[in-house]
Coordinates of C-alpha atoms in Angstrom, one line a residue:
M9 CA 164.3 90.6 43.9
R10 CA 166.2 93.8 44.6
T11 CA 169.4 92.9 46.6
H12 CA 172.0 95.0 48.3
A13 CA 174.3 94.9 45.2
A14 CA 171.6 95.7 42.7
L15 CA 172.1 99.4 42.5
G16 CA 171.6 101.3 39.2
V17 CA 174.0 103.9 37.8
L18 CA 171.7 106.7 39.0
T19 CA 171.9 105.3 42.5
L20 CA 175.7 104.9 42.5
L21 CA 176.2 108.5 41.4
F22 CA 173.8 109.7 44.0
L23 CA 175.5 107.8 46.8
V24 CA 178.8 109.4 45.8
A25 CA 177.2 112.8 46.0
V26 CA 175.7 112.4 49.4
A27 CA 178.8 110.7 50.8
T28 CA 180.8 113.9 50.1
A29 CA 178.2 116.2 51.8
E30 CA 179.9 118.4 54.4
G31 CA 178.7 119.2 57.9
A32 CA 178.3 117.4 61.2
H33 CA 175.2 115.4 62.0
T34 CA 174.9 116.1 65.7
D35 CA 171.2 115.6 65.9
R36 CA 171.1 112.2 64.1
A37 CA 170.7 110.1 67.2
Q38 CA 167.6 111.9 68.3
M39 CA 165.8 112.0 64.9
T40 CA 164.1 109.5 62.6
T41 CA 165.6 109.2 59.1
L42 CA 162.7 111.2 57.7
A43 CA 163.3 114.1 60.1
F44 CA 167.1 113.9 59.6
I45 CA 166.8 114.1 55.8
D46 CA 164.6 117.2 56.2
S47 CA 167.2 118.8 58.4
E48 CA 169.9 118.1 55.8
V49 CA 167.7 119.8 53.2
Q50 CA 167.3 122.8 55.5
R51 CA 171.0 123.2 55.9
G52 CA 171.7 122.9 52.2
A53 CA 173.4 119.4 52.2
L54 CA 170.7 117.9 50.0
D55 CA 168.4 119.2 47.3
G56 CA 164.7 118.2 47.1
E57 CA 165.1 115.4 44.6
Q58 CA 167.9 113.8 46.6
A59 CA 165.8 114.0 49.7
V60 CA 162.9 112.2 48.1
L61 CA 165.1 109.3 46.9
L62 CA 166.7 109.0 50.3
K63 CA 163.3 108.8 51.9
A64 CA 162.2 106.2 49.5
Y65 CA 165.3 104.1 50.4
S66 CA 164.6 104.5 54.1
V67 CA 161.3 102.7 53.7
Y68 CA 161.6 100.4 50.7
A69 CA 165.3 99.6 50.5
P70 CA 167.2 100.7 53.7
W71 CA 170.3 98.9 52.5
N72 CA 170.6 101.5 49.8
L73 CA 171.0 104.3 52.4
P74 CA 174.5 105.8 52.9
E75 CA 175.9 104.9 56.3
E76 CA 175.4 108.5 57.6
Y77 CA 171.7 108.2 57.1
R78 CA 171.2 105.0 59.0
G79 CA 170.7 104.6 62.7
G80 CA 168.9 107.2 64.9
L81 CA 165.4 106.7 66.0
I82 CA 163.3 104.0 64.3
D83 CA 160.2 105.4 62.7
K84 CA 157.0 103.9 63.9
C85 CA 155.6 103.6 60.4
G86 CA 156.7 104.2 56.8
N87 CA 153.4 105.7 55.7
P88 CA 154.2 109.4 56.5
T89 CA 157.2 109.0 54.3
I90 CA 155.2 107.3 51.6
A91 CA 152.6 110.1 51.6
Y92 CA 155.5 112.6 51.2
I93 CA 156.9 110.6 48.3
E94 CA 153.5 110.3 46.5
R95 CA 153.1 114.1 46.6
A96 CA 156.6 114.6 45.3
L97 CA 156.6 112.1 42.5
P98 CA 155.2 114.4 39.8
T99 CA 158.0 116.9 40.4
L100 CA 160.9 114.5 40.0
S101 CA 163.1 113.8 37.0
A102 CA 162.1 110.7 35.0
G103 CA 165.0 108.6 36.2
V104 CA 164.4 109.2 39.9
A105 CA 160.7 108.8 39.5
E106 CA 161.1 105.5 37.7
E107 CA 163.5 104.1 40.4
I108 CA 161.0 105.1 43.2
R109 CA 158.1 103.4 41.3
S110 CA 160.2 100.3 41.1
L111 CA 161.1 100.4 44.8
R112 CA 157.5 100.8 45.9
A113 CA 156.2 97.8 43.8
R114 CA 155.1 94.7 45.6
P115 CA 158.0 92.6 47.0
T116 CA 158.6 89.1 45.8
A117 CA 158.9 86.2 48.2
M118 CA 159.7 82.5 48.0
T119 CA 156.5 81.1 49.6
Y120 CA 153.4 81.9 51.6
I121 CA 150.9 80.7 54.1
D122 CA 147.1 81.4 53.9
T123 CA 144.7 82.1 56.7
E124 CA 141.0 83.0 56.4
H125 CA 141.6 86.6 55.5
F126 CA 145.4 86.9 54.8
R127 CA 148.2 85.6 52.7
I128 CA 151.5 85.9 54.5
H129 CA 154.5 86.0 52.0
Y130 CA 158.0 85.2 53.3
D131 CA 161.5 83.9 52.3
T132 CA 163.1 80.9 53.8
S133 CA 166.7 82.0 52.9
G134 CA 168.7 85.0 51.9
T135 CA 168.5 88.6 53.0
H136 CA 164.8 88.5 53.9
K137 CA 164.8 85.1 55.6
I138 CA 162.0 84.9 58.2
L139 CA 163.1 84.6 61.8
N140 CA 164.5 81.2 62.9
W141 CA 163.4 79.3 59.8
P142 CA 162.7 76.3 59.5
D143 CA 161.1 76.9 62.9
T144 CA 157.6 78.2 62.0
T145 CA 156.9 79.9 65.3
Y146 CA 157.4 83.4 64.1
R147 CA 155.6 82.8 60.8
D148 CA 152.6 81.3 62.6
A149 CA 152.6 84.2 65.1
I150 CA 152.3 86.6 62.2
A151 CA 149.3 84.7 60.9
T152 CA 147.7 84.7 64.3
A153 CA 148.4 88.4 64.8
A154 CA 146.8 89.2 61.4
E155 CA 143.6 87.4 62.1
N156 CA 143.4 88.8 65.6
S157 CA 143.8 92.3 64.2
W158 CA 141.0 91.6 61.7
T159 CA 138.7 90.3 64.4
V160 CA 139.2 93.3 66.7
E161 CA 139.5 96.1 64.1
V162 CA 136.8 95.0 61.6
G163 CA 134.7 92.7 63.7
T164 CA 134.6 94.5 67.1
L165 CA 135.5 98.2 66.4
G166 CA 133.7 98.3 63.1
F167 CA 136.3 99.8 60.7
R168 CA 135.6 99.0 57.1
Q169 CA 137.5 95.9 55.9
P170 CA 140.1 96.6 53.2
P171 CA 138.9 96.5 49.6
S172 CA 139.6 93.2 47.9
D173 CA 142.4 93.2 45.3
A174 CA 141.2 90.1 43.5
G175 CA 140.2 92.0 40.4
F176 CA 143.4 94.0 40.1
P177 CA 146.9 93.1 38.7
D178 CA 149.6 92.1 41.1
N179 CA 147.2 90.9 43.7
G180 CA 149.4 88.4 45.5
G181 CA 147.7 85.5 44.0
D182 CA 144.1 85.8 45.2
G183 CA 141.7 88.1 47.1
R184 CA 143.2 87.6 50.5
Y185 CA 144.9 90.6 52.1
D186 CA 148.7 90.4 51.6
I187 CA 151.4 90.8 54.2
Y188 CA 155.0 90.6 53.1
V189 CA 157.8 89.8 55.5
R190 CA 161.0 91.7 54.6
A191 CA 164.3 93.0 56.1
L192 CA 163.4 96.5 57.2
S193 CA 165.4 98.6 59.6
G194 CA 164.4 102.2 59.7
V195 CA 160.6 101.6 60.2
Y196 CA 158.5 99.0 61.9
G197 CA 156.5 98.5 58.8
Y198 CA 154.4 100.2 56.1
C199 CA 151.1 99.9 54.2
Q200 CA 151.3 100.6 50.5
G201 CA 148.3 101.8 48.6
E202 CA 147.8 100.4 45.1
Y203 CA 144.6 100.8 43.2
Y204 CA 141.6 103.1 43.7
E205 CA 138.4 101.1 44.0
P206 CA 136.0 102.6 41.4
S207 CA 132.9 100.7 42.4
T208 CA 132.4 102.4 45.8
P209 CA 131.3 106.0 46.7
Q210 CA 134.1 106.6 49.1
N211 CA 137.7 107.5 48.2
D212 CA 139.1 104.0 48.9
A213 CA 142.0 101.9 47.6
T214 CA 143.5 98.5 47.8
S215 CA 146.8 98.0 49.6
F216 CA 149.3 95.5 51.0
V217 CA 151.4 95.5 54.2
V218 CA 155.1 95.0 54.7
I219 CA 156.6 94.1 58.2
D220 CA 160.1 93.2 59.4
N221 CA 161.5 89.7 59.2
D222 CA 163.0 89.5 62.7
Y223 CA 162.7 93.0 64.5
A224 CA 166.4 92.7 65.5
G225 CA 167.6 96.0 66.9
F226 CA 164.2 97.3 67.8
G227 CA 164.8 97.1 71.5
Y228 CA 162.5 94.2 72.3
P229 CA 163.7 90.9 73.9
N230 CA 160.7 89.1 72.3
P231 CA 160.5 90.0 68.5
Q232 CA 156.9 88.9 68.5
D233 CA 155.9 92.0 70.5
P234 CA 156.9 94.6 67.9
M235 CA 155.6 92.3 65.2
K236 CA 152.2 92.1 66.8
V237 CA 151.7 95.9 67.2
T238 CA 153.0 96.5 63.7
V239 CA 150.6 94.1 62.2
A240 CA 147.7 95.8 64.1
H241 CA 149.0 99.2 63.2
E242 CA 149.6 98.6 59.5
F243 CA 146.4 96.6 59.0
N244 CA 144.5 99.6 60.5
H245 CA 146.0 101.7 57.7
S246 CA 144.5 99.3 55.2
C247 CA 141.2 99.8 56.9
Q248 CA 141.7 103.6 56.8
F249 CA 142.3 103.2 53.1
A250 CA 138.8 101.7 52.8
H251 CA 137.4 104.9 54.4
D252 CA 139.5 107.6 52.8
V253 CA 143.0 106.9 51.5
D254 CA 143.9 110.6 51.3
E255 CA 143.0 111.5 54.9
D256 CA 145.4 113.6 56.9
T257 CA 148.6 111.7 57.8
W258 CA 148.7 112.8 61.4
Y259 CA 145.2 111.3 62.1
K260 CA 146.1 108.1 60.2
E261 CA 149.1 107.6 62.5
A262 CA 147.3 108.7 65.7
T263 CA 144.5 106.2 64.9
S264 CA 146.8 103.3 64.0
T265 CA 148.9 103.8 67.1
W266 CA 145.7 103.9 69.3
V267 CA 144.4 100.8 67.6
E268 CA 147.5 98.7 68.3
D269 CA 147.0 99.3 72.0
I270 CA 143.3 98.3 71.7
V271 CA 144.3 95.0 70.0
Y272 CA 147.4 94.4 72.1
D273 CA 146.9 96.3 75.4
S274 CA 149.8 94.7 77.3
I275 CA 152.6 95.5 74.9
N276 CA 152.3 99.3 75.2
D277 CA 154.7 100.2 72.4
Y278 CA 152.8 103.5 72.0
R279 CA 154.1 104.8 75.3
Q280 CA 157.5 105.6 73.8
Y281 CA 155.9 108.3 71.6
V282 CA 153.7 110.0 74.2
S283 CA 156.4 112.3 75.4
S284 CA 156.9 113.6 71.9
F285 CA 153.3 115.0 72.2
L286 CA 153.0 115.9 75.9
N287 CA 156.3 117.7 76.1
Y288 CA 155.0 120.3 73.7
P289 CA 151.4 121.1 74.6
Y290 CA 151.5 124.4 72.9
Y291 CA 152.0 122.8 69.4
A292 CA 149.0 122.3 67.2
L293 CA 147.1 119.0 67.6
D294 CA 148.0 118.0 64.1
A295 CA 151.6 119.2 64.2
N296 CA 154.3 116.8 63.0
T297 CA 157.3 117.9 64.9
T298 CA 159.7 116.7 67.7
G299 CA 161.9 114.4 65.5
G300 CA 159.0 113.1 63.4
L301 CA 157.4 111.1 66.3
R302 CA 154.7 113.5 67.5
I303 CA 152.0 112.2 65.2
Y304 CA 152.2 108.8 66.9
G305 CA 152.0 110.4 70.4
A306 CA 148.9 112.1 69.1
C307 CA 147.2 108.7 69.8
I308 CA 146.3 110.1 73.2
W309 CA 143.7 112.3 71.5
N310 CA 141.9 109.1 70.6
F311 CA 142.4 107.7 74.1
C312 CA 140.7 110.8 75.5
L313 CA 137.7 110.4 73.2
S314 CA 137.4 106.6 73.6
E315 CA 137.7 106.7 77.4
V316 CA 134.9 109.2 77.6
Y317 CA 132.6 107.9 74.8
G318 CA 133.7 104.3 74.1
N319 CA 135.9 102.9 71.4
A320 CA 133.3 103.2 68.7
I321 CA 133.7 106.9 68.5
V322 CA 137.0 106.6 66.6
P323 CA 135.6 104.5 63.7
A324 CA 132.6 106.9 63.7
I325 CA 135.1 109.7 62.9
W326 CA 136.5 107.6 60.1
Y327 CA 133.1 107.0 58.5
Q328 CA 132.5 110.7 58.6
C329 CA 135.9 111.3 57.0
E330 CA 134.4 109.6 53.9
A331 CA 132.7 112.9 53.3
G332 CA 136.0 114.2 51.9
T333 CA 136.0 117.6 53.8
A334 CA 138.7 118.8 56.2
T335 CA 139.6 116.4 59.0
F336 CA 138.7 118.8 61.8
T337 CA 135.3 119.5 60.1
N338 CA 134.6 115.8 60.0
M339 CA 135.7 115.3 63.6
N340 CA 133.3 118.0 64.7
I341 CA 130.4 116.5 62.8
A342 CA 131.1 113.0 64.2
L343 CA 131.4 114.4 67.7
Q344 CA 128.1 116.3 67.4
S345 CA 126.4 113.0 66.9
Y346 CA 127.7 112.1 70.4
G347 CA 126.2 115.3 71.9
T348 CA 129.6 117.2 72.0
S349 CA 131.9 119.2 69.7
L350 CA 135.5 119.5 68.6
K351 CA 135.9 122.6 70.8
D352 CA 134.5 120.9 73.9
E353 CA 136.7 117.8 73.4
V354 CA 139.8 119.8 72.8
R355 CA 139.1 121.7 76.0
R356 CA 138.6 118.4 77.8
F357 CA 141.8 117.1 76.2
S358 CA 143.8 120.1 77.5
I359 CA 142.5 119.6 81.0
W360 CA 143.1 115.8 81.0
N361 CA 146.7 116.1 79.7
F362 CA 147.6 117.7 83.0
F363 CA 146.7 114.5 84.9
T364 CA 149.6 112.3 83.8
G365 CA 152.7 110.9 85.5
N366 CA 152.6 111.6 89.2
R367 CA 149.7 114.0 88.7
N368 CA 147.5 111.1 87.7
D369 CA 144.4 111.1 90.0
G370 CA 142.7 107.9 88.8
S371 CA 139.9 109.8 87.2
H372 CA 141.3 110.6 83.8
Y373 CA 143.5 108.4 81.5
E374 CA 143.5 104.8 82.4
E375 CA 147.3 104.5 81.7
G376 CA 148.1 108.2 82.3
G377 CA 150.2 107.4 85.4
T378 CA 152.8 105.7 83.1
W379 CA 153.1 108.8 80.8
T380 CA 155.4 111.8 81.1
L381 CA 154.3 115.0 82.8
A382 CA 153.2 117.8 80.5
P383 CA 155.5 120.8 81.4
M384 CA 154.4 124.1 82.7
Q385 CA 154.9 127.1 80.4
A386 CA 155.3 129.4 83.4
V387 CA 155.6 129.0 87.2
Y388 CA 154.9 131.7 89.9
N389 CA 155.6 131.7 93.6
S390 CA 154.8 135.3 94.6
Y391 CA 151.8 137.6 94.0
P392 CA 150.3 139.8 92.7
I393 CA 150.9 139.0 89.0
V394 CA 150.0 141.9 86.7
S395 CA 149.4 141.2 83.0
G396 CA 151.2 137.9 82.8
A397 CA 151.5 136.5 79.3
P398 CA 153.2 133.6 77.5
S399 CA 156.5 134.1 75.8
A400 CA 156.5 134.3 72.0
S401 CA 157.8 130.8 71.5
L402 CA 155.1 129.3 73.9
K403 CA 151.9 130.8 72.6
P404 CA 149.5 128.0 71.8
D405 CA 148.9 127.1 68.2
H406 CA 145.6 125.8 66.9
L407 CA 144.0 123.2 69.3
G408 CA 147.0 123.5 71.6
C409 CA 147.3 124.7 75.2
N410 CA 149.4 126.2 77.9
Y411 CA 149.8 125.3 81.6
I412 CA 150.6 128.1 84.1
R413 CA 151.4 127.2 87.7
F414 CA 150.6 129.4 90.7
S415 CA 152.3 127.9 93.8
Y416 CA 150.9 128.6 97.2
A417 CA 152.9 131.3 98.9
S418 CA 152.0 130.6 102.6
S419 CA 150.3 133.9 103.0
G420 CA 147.5 132.5 105.1
L421 CA 144.9 133.9 102.6
D422 CA 142.2 131.4 101.6
G423 CA 141.5 132.6 98.0
L424 CA 143.3 133.0 94.7
R425 CA 141.7 135.4 92.2
V426 CA 142.6 134.6 88.6
A427 CA 141.5 137.1 85.9
Y428 CA 142.0 136.0 82.3
D429 CA 141.9 138.1 79.1
G430 CA 141.9 136.1 75.9
P431 CA 141.1 136.8 72.3
N432 CA 137.6 137.6 71.0
M433 CA 135.6 134.4 71.0
N434 CA 134.3 134.9 67.5
S435 CA 137.7 135.4 65.9
S436 CA 139.7 132.9 68.0
P437 CA 137.6 130.7 70.3
N438 CA 139.5 129.9 73.5
A439 CA 139.0 128.6 77.1
A440 CA 140.5 129.0 80.5
D441 CA 140.2 126.2 83.2
I442 CA 141.6 125.6 86.6
N443 CA 143.2 122.4 87.8
Y444 CA 144.9 122.0 91.2
V445 CA 147.1 119.8 93.4
R446 CA 146.5 119.4 97.1
L447 CA 149.2 120.2 99.7
G448 CA 151.5 117.2 99.8
G449 CA 151.3 116.9 96.0
T450 CA 149.6 113.5 96.1
M451 CA 146.4 114.2 94.1
G452 CA 145.2 116.5 91.4
Y453 CA 141.7 117.7 90.7
E454 CA 139.7 119.7 88.2
Y455 CA 138.4 122.8 89.8
G456 CA 136.3 124.2 86.9
G457 CA 136.3 126.7 84.1
I458 CA 136.6 130.5 84.1
P459 CA 133.3 131.8 82.7
L460 CA 134.3 133.9 79.6
N461 CA 132.2 136.6 77.8
G462 CA 132.3 137.1 74.1
F463 CA 135.4 139.2 74.4
G464 CA 137.3 136.3 76.0
N465 CA 137.4 137.9 79.5
G466 CA 136.5 136.4 82.8
E467 CA 137.7 135.7 86.3
I468 CA 137.3 133.2 89.1
T469 CA 138.3 133.0 92.8
V470 CA 139.7 129.6 93.8
N471 CA 138.5 128.8 97.3
E472 CA 140.5 126.9 99.9
W473 CA 143.7 128.3 98.3
N474 CA 145.5 127.6 101.6
Q475 CA 144.8 123.9 101.2
K476 CA 146.3 123.6 97.8
A477 CA 150.0 123.1 96.8
Y478 CA 149.4 124.9 93.6
V479 CA 146.7 125.9 91.0
C480 CA 147.2 125.4 87.3
L481 CA 145.6 127.7 84.7
V482 CA 144.9 125.7 81.6
V483 CA 144.6 127.9 78.5
S484 CA 143.2 126.2 75.4
N485 CA 143.3 127.6 71.9
L486 CA 140.0 126.2 70.4
S487 CA 140.5 127.6 66.9
T488 CA 141.3 125.2 64.1
S489 CA 143.4 127.8 62.2
V490 CA 144.7 130.6 64.5
N491 CA 148.3 130.0 65.7
D492 CA 150.4 131.9 68.3
M493 CA 147.4 132.8 70.4
S494 CA 147.9 135.8 72.7
Y495 CA 146.3 136.3 76.1
T496 CA 147.1 137.8 79.5
Y497 CA 146.3 137.0 83.1
S498 CA 146.4 138.7 86.4
V499 CA 146.5 136.8 89.7
D500 CA 146.4 137.8 93.4
E501 CA 145.8 136.2 96.8
V502 CA 142.6 137.3 98.5
D503 CA 140.6 136.8 101.7
T504 CA 137.3 135.2 100.6
G505 CA 135.6 136.1 103.9
V506 CA 134.5 132.5 104.3
E507 CA 135.8 131.1 107.5
D508 CA 136.0 127.3 108.0
A509 CA 133.1 126.6 105.5
V510 CA 131.7 123.2 106.2
F511 CA 129.8 121.1 103.7
D512 CA 128.0 117.9 104.5
L513 CA 127.4 115.1 102.0
A514 CA 123.9 115.4 100.5
L515 CA 121.9 114.0 97.6
K516 CA 118.9 116.4 97.2
A517 CA 115.5 115.9 95.6
A518 CA 115.7 115.6 91.8
S519 CA 113.7 118.1 89.8
P520 CA 111.4 117.3 88.2
N521 CA 110.5 114.0 89.8
P522 CA 108.5 112.2 88.3
F523 CA 110.0 113.1 84.9
S524 CA 109.6 112.1 81.3
A525 CA 112.5 113.7 79.4
S526 CA 115.3 114.6 81.9
T527 CA 115.8 115.5 85.5
A528 CA 118.4 117.5 87.4
I529 CA 120.0 115.8 90.5
A530 CA 121.4 118.2 93.0
Y531 CA 124.1 117.1 95.4
T532 CA 126.7 118.5 97.9
V533 CA 130.3 117.3 98.1
P534 CA 131.5 117.4 101.7
T535 CA 134.3 119.6 103.0
G536 CA 137.7 118.6 101.5
G537 CA 136.2 117.4 98.2
G538 CA 136.8 114.0 96.8
L539 CA 136.1 111.5 94.1
V540 CA 132.4 111.9 93.2
D541 CA 130.5 109.0 91.6
I542 CA 126.8 109.5 90.7
T543 CA 125.2 106.3 89.3
I544 CA 121.7 105.4 88.2
Y545 CA 120.4 101.9 89.1
D546 CA 117.2 100.0 88.3
V547 CA 115.1 98.3 90.9
A548 CA 117.1 95.1 90.4
G549 CA 120.3 96.9 91.4
R550 CA 121.8 96.9 88.0
E551 CA 123.8 99.9 86.8
V552 CA 122.0 101.8 84.2
R553 CA 124.0 105.0 83.7
K554 CA 127.2 106.6 85.2
L555 CA 126.5 110.3 85.3
V556 CA 129.6 111.5 87.1
S557 CA 132.9 110.0 87.9
A558 CA 135.4 112.8 88.7
H559 CA 137.1 114.6 91.5
R560 CA 135.1 117.7 92.7
A561 CA 135.8 120.4 95.2
A562 CA 133.6 120.8 98.3
G563 CA 130.2 122.5 97.6
D564 CA 127.1 122.1 95.5
G565 CA 126.7 120.5 92.1
T566 CA 124.1 119.3 89.7
A567 CA 124.0 116.2 87.4
V568 CA 121.4 115.9 84.7
W569 CA 120.1 112.5 83.6
D570 CA 118.4 112.4 80.2
G571 CA 116.7 109.0 80.8
R572 CA 119.2 107.0 78.7
D573 CA 121.5 104.2 79.6
D574 CA 125.3 104.1 79.2
G575 CA 124.8 102.9 75.6
G576 CA 122.7 105.9 74.8
A577 CA 119.4 104.0 74.5
P578 CA 116.2 105.4 76.2
V579 CA 115.3 103.4 79.4
A580 CA 111.8 102.0 80.1
A581 CA 109.4 103.8 82.3
G582 CA 109.7 102.8 86.0
V583 CA 111.5 103.4 89.3
Y584 CA 115.2 104.1 89.4
F585 CA 117.6 105.0 92.1
A586 CA 120.4 107.6 92.1
K587 CA 123.4 106.9 94.3
L588 CA 126.0 109.5 95.3
D589 CA 129.4 108.1 96.5
V590 CA 132.1 110.5 97.6
D591 CA 135.2 108.5 98.8
G592 CA 133.0 105.8 100.4
L593 CA 130.4 108.1 101.8
T594 CA 127.0 107.4 100.1
A595 CA 123.5 108.8 99.7
S596 CA 120.7 107.7 97.5
G597 CA 117.3 108.8 96.2
K598 CA 114.4 107.5 94.2
L599 CA 113.5 108.6 90.7
L600 CA 110.3 107.9 88.7
M601 CA 110.6 107.8 84.9
L602 CA 107.3 108.4 83.0
K603 CA 106.5 107.9 79.3

């Protein structure tokens, strides 16, 4: 066992070197150890090899870290650091590389307990003593959390189970999956890959998980809460290693953070990372910035997908990742099997991320009301605006977005004309959409997209401008490679010439009806707009398909039913009913499905 005093000559010399490094560490409290070490490299206080060794200590042996590198933000997971170390190992001197290989080896432990799928290794005394021993409550809770994670992640969600290590050296004693309980401090836990599995076609590997022995100092009154989400998080990494061990780090962390909330919905540890993502909407979807925590906040990308298409869409992406091509390419292929695309879903994602905090309208993220507000990149209170544009530092990177707010100016005019001029759609695909908040600021809505031509140009007039507190232009960079996307916009208040337009609730005749493949259901949202639900029922009154569930402005709309149920299966021939509900006002109509 490596103890606090068991430091080699190389380590002692290294600690002396870093202890004499000059310069203040003013940002330490707001950064993870990984991000802080990177900042020290940038300012010249560390060289590359020193940084790699410090990062290895931060995960595998935090007691080896000099005092100045301790504290700060606790990293969600050690795996981003491990991925960095793996890439750096071939470039290191022999002595440093050997020490790191020793650090990353399987821990040793005094004893273990077995469950159906897991072996839990732990100590009953010393530095790594498990919490409250000889009371077995914490140990038994780990075992329960492990089996619960297996049941949900492998059994319900359908991720691949981790490859068995039974045929490999250092396998923990048998083929069960191994979890080691150790005294960590800078990370919640980590999943260490070990051996590539040669008998399968995918790029998979065996692994083991390490979690903290007591979660003291992690900010939780009940240490079982961080333990549970860590077991779920790290075990999902082991499942990811069964799909593609070398997948992009950001998506590994985004998925594991999403999964832990699926397994333990009430703990909500993920929420502390969401602001690291939402506060910087113009960063790339896969950017790892904001103190090293953004990749965990990127879990909301999976929340957006799963709340629209169901939880199975996330494992479906991981099965596609086994193809070994770029992550975004694999995502697009997987999304196409759901009848959508990466561009369409990034556009939806940009729109949805407006509806968080007090802008939550009940029709987007289930837990979005508990999240921070995405900031505006520009705010206007007077018009006209001629050739508005984002500042250089706020131009959206690939798969990022901007929010521009146009506040009502009490002019009495009832329309707001918004003209948008973006890049050529072939060279840099992009989109412009409109969200709005009603007077009083109590509710937000999607208004719709600005139709763009191939040159990225288009305009829209927002009706009932005088009934809105503000309109938000949502600009999405839909390219997977173009950064710092440029665009301009022009805005002016106008008189639409429509005085006191009145719309009555209506569900119009579907066309065609009867139908065999699909039918279009026309409807009218009454004056003032509202929450629109259009649902298909069978003759027994059972829900078959939810076609629409979103806020809509007053006016006409169309919903298309493709004759499938909510699970995507074709329905049987027969009579069905479409029901329109707008804030409690209802209308219904009969449909006849033929084969």
